[in-house]
Amino acid sequence: MSDIIQGRAGEIRLFQGNEAIARGALEAGVNVVAAYPGTPSSEIPETLARVAAERGLYVEWSVNEKVALEVAAAASYSGLRSLSAMKQVGVNVASDFLLHLAQYGTRGAMILISCEDPGALSSSNEGDSRHYARLMEFPMLEPGDFQEALEITKWAFDLSETLKTVVMVRSVTRLSHASGNVRLGELPELKVPKACFHFQGPLLDQMEGPVTNEPPSIAPLRRRTQEKLKQAAEIFETSPFNTYSGPLQPELLVITSSTCNLYCQEAIHLLGAGSRVGLLKLATTWPLPSGLLKRHLKICGQVLVVEDLQPFLEENVKVLAAEAAAEIGPKAFHGKRNNCLPTVGEITPDLVMGALGRLLGVDTRLSFQDYQEAVSQEVTPFIPPRMMTFCPGCPHRASYWSIHNALALDDRQGFVCGDIGCYALGTMQAGFNTVKTVHAMGSGSGLASGFGRLEAFGLEQPVLAVCGDSTFFHAALPSLVNAVHNRCNAIFVIMDNSGTAMTGFQPHPGSPTDATGHPAPAMDIAAICRSMGAQVQVGDPFDLLETQRELLTMLESPPGVKVLVLRQACALSPQKKGKKNFEVFVDPLLCLGDSCGCNRLCTRAFRCPALTWDKTAHKTRVDEVLCAGCGVCVSICPQGAIQKKEAA
């Protein structure tokens, strides 16, 4: 039995924020969960998948976020309670269907969890999904701490069922991946509800009619959606998750949401400004509770809005204040619009302290900055230099080595279009600076499809694209279809490492198991590509010579779409971690060091972390602890000094 379903109501447990969200979903009686992995959201479906059997849930890793949302919507249309979780870039992928979903509405409760990444700690952008709530007209809630992560998730299901609309619950990395104490609620009695999709009622009957967004129904559907927003705003006026603390007549009113609430509390405490500053924390950030806000705006002439990323809350509060100017009087607003706080990167307690200090006339050059500088001076000399690189035994290093060398031998300024994921390191020295474009998932293949049609305009450079196996199913498949259909001339390298490695080895349609670990039909990537009409080869990236030979053959072959599937499991995958194929070592008699003439190719260019340069002996050596035993480095040593033998 997993921890997430242990414990009685009222007990306090230490939960990660994503676990608190998962527990809230269980307490709400969720039935169906569909998601695509993406940091920082992945732990929500993973946690629920572990208890799927005990709690009668259906949990799946969908092929992408749009499909995940569609799967969850199907459950809602059948009267069940459903959840779909994703990171901020995934909401972009899901947005096409989300707009239609928001316009029609739901039947059974349905919530969308968007886990966002201010500061781009593990993302390729700082996307802000809050704008979708306003754009598409559905309610949005933002938990301010771990307890609220549980309780707001639970409340969101009830809100969705009351309003018959999708409700977004927005988390951020510092909430999703940090841990805190959570008081448990009651888990509902275990029962499996009967799903039924009703479709024979009138067109606009949300519960009994067909679920369509046809042109004649758009105007009434939008009116219905906007009426639900008005109802949500009325409900939000008395939400227990909107809180105020501070004096009755503060000098400054701080309005905030999400984890910025904790930063504000800390900053006010450290400045000793509790008697001067009022703190209004909003959990219902769209639509805004106008009555609640007006009551608090009346009590103060100066307002500071604290939030991560763009001034979403600030601008909406300003609109409300302008409309209510006669009632609440003139206000001086501070926030991102007047550069009081930055619009890039995470908000931190020291940033809030700085803003408060300037507005209150308090010297904030106290403990935090001094402490930070002192720590930096003391610690920096002892931090070893470390570059971003692939793990020892990573098949991507081997793949990029072969691609880089093949393009160099071809000598026609060929280039590689890449994707996000761990193999985005192909843009850096770790990947020999091989990849030249990186955007959204699948965009490398899409760009290659476009570049591969530019011969008519004089483009003579060879075009390659790389994508991972999970990305292939997620977003690269349509690009490959496009390339074949439009007679593109490009090579697509699919770096198949047997799972969604970067986010924790979640299965995908090419895996032999599903989200709950049960056997599932595995899609054959090579067979799919052949069925489209592409010329396909399958290789082992650890075989450097054969991989390079195959790439050169493809580069020299007649125009068309060529696919090379390089298949080797990730070194950190469960099936491979801790297992070595080879014991790798350096023969000191053969290693000539600086006298070799290779200019230390192994440690200077190949740069596997398990290969180190012994400055005393002037030889390369293998770190036995780090070495994964792939044996690829044996192939790059011109002297044959790096050797291997079968592991015991």
Coordinates of C-alpha atoms in Angstrom, one line a residue, residues 162-493:
T162 CA -21.3 22.8 -9.7
L163 CA -20.5 25.0 -12.7
K164 CA -20.1 22.2 -15.2
T165 CA -16.9 23.6 -16.5
V166 CA -13.2 22.7 -16.5
V167 CA -11.3 24.2 -13.6
M168 CA -7.6 24.9 -13.7
V169 CA -5.4 24.4 -10.6
R170 CA -2.1 26.1 -11.1
S171 CA 1.0 25.0 -9.2
V172 CA 4.6 26.1 -9.6
T173 CA 7.9 24.2 -9.1
R174 CA 8.5 25.5 -5.6
L175 CA 5.1 24.1 -4.5
S176 CA 5.1 20.9 -6.6
H177 CA 8.6 19.8 -5.7
A178 CA 9.0 21.0 -2.2
S179 CA 7.5 19.2 0.8
G180 CA 5.4 20.3 3.8
N181 CA 3.0 19.1 6.4
V182 CA -0.5 18.3 5.3
R183 CA -3.5 17.4 7.4
L184 CA -5.4 14.6 5.7
G185 CA -9.1 14.5 4.9
E186 CA -11.3 11.6 4.5
L187 CA -11.0 9.2 1.6
P188 CA -14.4 8.4 0.1
E189 CA -15.8 5.0 0.2
L190 CA -14.4 2.9 -2.6
K191 CA -16.9 2.3 -5.4
V192 CA -16.7 2.1 -9.2
P193 CA -19.3 4.4 -10.8
K194 CA -21.2 3.5 -13.9
A195 CA -20.1 5.5 -16.9
C196 CA -22.7 6.5 -19.5
F197 CA -22.5 9.0 -22.3
H198 CA -25.8 10.6 -23.1
F199 CA -26.2 12.1 -26.5
Q200 CA -29.9 12.0 -27.6
G201 CA -31.1 15.2 -25.9
P202 CA -31.4 18.6 -27.5
L203 CA -28.3 20.2 -29.0
L204 CA -27.7 22.7 -26.2
D205 CA -28.6 20.3 -23.4
Q206 CA -25.2 20.1 -21.7
M207 CA -26.0 16.9 -19.8
E208 CA -28.1 15.0 -22.3
G209 CA -27.3 16.3 -25.8
P210 CA -24.5 15.7 -28.3
V211 CA -21.2 17.3 -27.3
T212 CA -20.5 19.6 -30.3
N213 CA -19.2 23.1 -31.0
E214 CA -21.2 23.7 -34.2
P215 CA -21.4 27.2 -35.7
P216 CA -25.1 27.7 -34.9
S217 CA -24.5 26.9 -31.2
I218 CA -21.4 29.1 -30.7
A219 CA -23.1 32.2 -29.4
P220 CA -25.4 30.4 -26.9
L221 CA -22.4 28.3 -25.8
R222 CA -20.3 31.4 -25.2
R223 CA -23.1 33.1 -23.3
R224 CA -23.4 30.0 -21.1
T225 CA -19.6 30.0 -20.5
Q226 CA -19.6 33.6 -19.4
E227 CA -22.6 33.0 -17.1
K228 CA -20.6 30.3 -15.4
L229 CA -17.7 32.7 -14.9
K230 CA -20.2 35.1 -13.2
Q231 CA -21.3 32.3 -10.9
A232 CA -17.7 31.4 -10.2
A233 CA -16.9 35.1 -9.3
E234 CA -19.9 35.0 -6.8
I235 CA -18.7 31.8 -5.3
F236 CA -15.1 33.2 -5.0
E237 CA -16.4 36.2 -2.9
T238 CA -16.7 33.9 0.1
S239 CA -13.9 31.4 -0.7
P240 CA -12.1 30.4 2.5
F241 CA -8.9 30.2 0.5
N242 CA -8.7 34.0 0.0
T243 CA -7.2 35.4 3.2
Y244 CA -6.2 38.7 4.7
S245 CA -3.7 39.3 7.5
G246 CA -2.5 42.7 8.8
P247 CA -3.8 45.9 10.3
L248 CA -7.2 47.4 9.5
Q249 CA -5.6 50.5 8.0
P250 CA -2.3 49.4 6.5
E251 CA 0.2 51.8 4.9
L252 CA 0.7 49.4 2.1
L253 CA -1.6 46.6 0.8
V254 CA 0.2 43.6 -0.7
I255 CA -1.9 41.4 -3.1
T256 CA -0.4 38.1 -4.0
S257 CA -1.1 34.5 -4.9
S258 CA 0.5 31.0 -5.1
T259 CA 3.9 30.5 -3.4
C260 CA 4.6 34.2 -3.5
N261 CA 2.3 34.3 -0.5
L262 CA 5.0 32.5 1.5
Y263 CA 7.7 34.8 0.2
C264 CA 5.6 37.9 1.2
Q265 CA 5.0 36.5 4.7
E266 CA 8.7 35.9 5.2
A267 CA 9.6 39.3 3.9
I268 CA 7.1 41.1 6.1
H269 CA 8.3 39.2 9.1
L270 CA 12.0 39.8 8.4
L271 CA 11.4 43.5 8.0
G272 CA 9.3 43.7 11.1
A273 CA 6.6 45.4 9.0
G274 CA 3.6 43.4 10.2
S275 CA 2.0 46.5 11.7
R276 CA 2.4 48.5 8.5
V277 CA 1.6 46.1 5.7
G278 CA -1.6 44.2 4.9
L279 CA -1.4 40.9 3.0
L280 CA -4.3 39.8 0.8
K281 CA -3.6 36.3 -0.6
L282 CA -5.9 35.3 -3.4
A283 CA -6.4 31.6 -4.3
T284 CA -9.1 32.4 -6.8
T285 CA -7.2 34.4 -9.4
W286 CA -9.6 34.1 -12.3
P287 CA -12.3 35.4 -12.3
L288 CA -11.4 37.8 -9.5
P289 CA -13.7 38.3 -6.5
S290 CA -14.4 41.9 -7.2
G291 CA -16.4 42.7 -4.0
L292 CA -13.6 41.2 -1.8
L293 CA -10.9 43.1 -3.7
K294 CA -12.8 46.4 -3.5
R295 CA -13.3 46.1 0.2
H296 CA -9.5 45.7 0.7
L297 CA -8.5 48.3 -1.9
K298 CA -10.6 50.9 0.0
I299 CA -8.4 50.6 3.1
C300 CA -5.1 51.6 1.5
G301 CA -3.7 54.1 -0.9
Q302 CA -0.7 52.1 -1.9
V303 CA -0.8 48.6 -3.4
L304 CA 2.0 46.2 -4.3
V305 CA 1.1 43.1 -6.4
V306 CA 3.5 40.2 -6.0
E307 CA 3.4 37.3 -8.4
D308 CA 5.7 35.2 -10.6
L309 CA 6.2 35.8 -14.3
Q310 CA 4.0 38.2 -16.1
P311 CA 1.8 40.9 -14.4
F312 CA -1.4 38.8 -14.9
L313 CA -2.9 39.5 -11.4
E314 CA -1.6 43.1 -11.4
E315 CA -3.2 44.0 -14.6
N316 CA -6.5 42.4 -13.7
V317 CA -6.6 44.1 -10.3
K318 CA -5.9 47.5 -12.1
V319 CA -8.8 47.0 -14.5
L320 CA -11.1 46.3 -11.5
A321 CA -9.7 49.3 -9.7
A322 CA -10.2 51.6 -12.7
E323 CA -13.8 50.4 -13.0
A324 CA -14.4 51.0 -9.3
A325 CA -12.4 54.2 -9.0
A326 CA -15.4 56.3 -7.8
E327 CA -16.0 53.7 -5.1
I328 CA -12.5 53.0 -3.8
G329 CA -10.7 56.2 -4.7
P330 CA -7.3 56.7 -6.4
K331 CA -4.5 54.2 -5.7
A332 CA -0.8 54.0 -6.4
F333 CA 0.0 50.6 -7.8
H334 CA 3.4 48.9 -7.7
G335 CA 4.6 45.7 -9.2
K336 CA 6.0 44.5 -12.5
R337 CA 4.5 47.3 -14.5
N338 CA 6.7 50.0 -12.8
N339 CA 9.7 47.7 -12.5
C340 CA 9.3 47.4 -8.7
L341 CA 9.6 43.6 -9.3
P342 CA 11.2 41.7 -12.2
T343 CA 9.2 40.0 -15.0
V344 CA 11.9 37.4 -15.6
G345 CA 12.9 34.6 -13.2
E346 CA 11.4 33.5 -9.9
I347 CA 10.2 35.9 -7.2
T348 CA 12.1 35.4 -4.0
P349 CA 11.8 36.7 -0.4
D350 CA 14.7 39.0 -0.9
L351 CA 13.1 40.5 -4.0
V352 CA 9.9 41.1 -2.0
M353 CA 12.0 42.6 0.8
G354 CA 13.7 45.0 -1.6
A355 CA 10.4 46.1 -3.0
L356 CA 8.8 46.5 0.4
G357 CA 11.8 48.3 1.7
R358 CA 11.8 50.9 -1.1
L359 CA 8.0 51.5 -0.6
L360 CA 8.2 51.7 3.2
G361 CA 11.5 53.6 3.4
V362 CA 13.2 50.8 5.2
D363 CA 16.9 49.8 4.7
T364 CA 16.7 46.3 3.4
R365 CA 20.4 45.8 3.0
L366 CA 20.4 43.5 5.9
S367 CA 20.9 39.9 6.6
F368 CA 20.1 38.2 3.3
Q369 CA 22.3 40.1 0.8
D370 CA 25.2 40.3 3.3
Y371 CA 24.8 36.6 4.1
Q372 CA 24.6 35.7 0.4
E373 CA 27.8 37.6 -0.4
A374 CA 29.6 36.1 2.6
V375 CA 28.6 32.6 1.7
S376 CA 29.6 33.1 -1.9
Q377 CA 33.1 34.3 -1.0
E378 CA 33.7 31.4 1.4
V379 CA 32.2 28.6 -0.7
T380 CA 33.0 29.5 -4.3
P381 CA 36.7 28.5 -4.2
F382 CA 35.8 25.0 -3.2
I383 CA 33.2 24.4 -5.9
P384 CA 34.7 22.2 -8.6
P385 CA 34.1 23.4 -12.2
R386 CA 31.2 21.4 -13.7
M387 CA 29.8 21.6 -17.2
M388 CA 26.4 20.4 -18.3
T389 CA 27.0 17.0 -19.8
F390 CA 25.5 13.6 -20.6
C391 CA 25.8 10.8 -17.9
P392 CA 28.5 8.2 -18.2
G393 CA 27.1 5.5 -20.6
C394 CA 24.5 7.8 -22.2
P395 CA 23.7 6.6 -25.7
H396 CA 23.2 10.2 -26.8
R397 CA 26.9 11.1 -26.5
A398 CA 27.7 8.2 -28.8
S399 CA 24.9 9.2 -31.2
Y400 CA 26.1 12.8 -31.4
W401 CA 29.7 11.7 -31.8
S402 CA 28.8 9.7 -34.9
I403 CA 26.5 12.4 -36.3
H404 CA 29.1 15.1 -35.7
N405 CA 31.8 13.1 -37.4
A406 CA 29.7 12.0 -40.3
L407 CA 28.7 15.6 -41.1
A408 CA 32.3 16.7 -40.8
L409 CA 33.4 14.0 -43.2
D410 CA 30.6 15.0 -45.6
D411 CA 31.8 18.6 -45.4
R412 CA 28.8 20.3 -46.9
Q413 CA 27.8 22.3 -43.8
G414 CA 25.1 19.9 -42.9
F415 CA 23.2 20.7 -39.7
V416 CA 20.9 19.1 -37.2
C417 CA 17.5 20.3 -36.0
G418 CA 16.9 19.2 -32.4
D419 CA 14.2 19.0 -29.8
I420 CA 13.8 19.7 -26.0
G421 CA 14.7 16.9 -23.7
C422 CA 18.0 15.6 -22.3
Y423 CA 19.3 15.3 -25.9
A424 CA 19.0 19.1 -26.2
L425 CA 22.5 19.0 -24.7
G426 CA 23.5 18.4 -28.3
T427 CA 23.6 22.1 -28.7
M428 CA 26.5 22.2 -26.2
Q429 CA 30.0 20.8 -25.9
A430 CA 28.6 17.6 -24.4
G431 CA 27.0 16.9 -27.8
F432 CA 29.9 18.3 -29.7
N433 CA 27.8 21.4 -30.6
T434 CA 26.0 19.3 -33.2
V435 CA 22.4 20.6 -32.8
K436 CA 21.7 24.0 -34.3
T437 CA 17.9 24.5 -33.6
V438 CA 15.9 23.7 -30.4
H439 CA 12.3 24.8 -29.9
A440 CA 9.2 22.8 -28.9
M441 CA 8.8 19.0 -28.8
G442 CA 8.7 17.8 -32.4
S443 CA 9.8 21.1 -33.8
G444 CA 13.2 19.7 -34.9
S445 CA 11.5 17.2 -37.2
G446 CA 9.1 19.9 -38.4
L447 CA 11.9 22.4 -39.2
A448 CA 13.8 19.6 -41.0
S449 CA 10.7 19.0 -43.0
G450 CA 10.8 22.6 -44.0
F451 CA 14.6 22.9 -44.6
G452 CA 14.4 19.7 -46.6
R453 CA 12.2 21.4 -49.3
L454 CA 14.5 24.4 -49.9
E455 CA 16.7 22.9 -52.6
A456 CA 14.6 24.9 -55.1
F457 CA 15.9 28.0 -53.4
G458 CA 19.5 27.0 -53.5
L459 CA 19.9 25.2 -50.1
E460 CA 22.5 22.6 -50.7
Q461 CA 23.3 21.7 -47.1
P462 CA 22.3 18.2 -45.7
V463 CA 19.5 18.4 -43.2
L464 CA 19.2 16.1 -40.2
A465 CA 16.7 16.0 -37.3
V466 CA 17.0 14.3 -34.0
C467 CA 14.2 13.3 -31.6
G468 CA 13.7 10.9 -28.8
D469 CA 11.3 7.9 -28.8
S470 CA 8.8 9.6 -26.5
T471 CA 8.9 12.8 -28.6
F472 CA 8.5 10.7 -31.7
F473 CA 5.0 9.6 -30.5
H474 CA 4.2 12.9 -28.9
A475 CA 4.8 15.4 -31.8
A476 CA 7.3 14.2 -34.4
L477 CA 5.0 11.7 -36.1
P478 CA 3.0 14.4 -38.0
S479 CA 6.2 16.1 -39.1
L480 CA 7.5 12.8 -40.5
V481 CA 4.2 12.3 -42.3
N482 CA 4.5 15.8 -43.7
A483 CA 8.1 15.2 -44.8
V484 CA 7.2 12.0 -46.6
H485 CA 4.1 13.3 -48.3
N486 CA 5.9 16.5 -49.5
R487 CA 9.0 14.6 -50.7
C488 CA 11.3 16.2 -48.3
N489 CA 15.1 15.5 -48.4
A490 CA 16.2 14.9 -44.8
I491 CA 17.6 12.4 -42.4
F492 CA 15.6 11.8 -39.2
V493 CA 17.6 10.2 -36.4

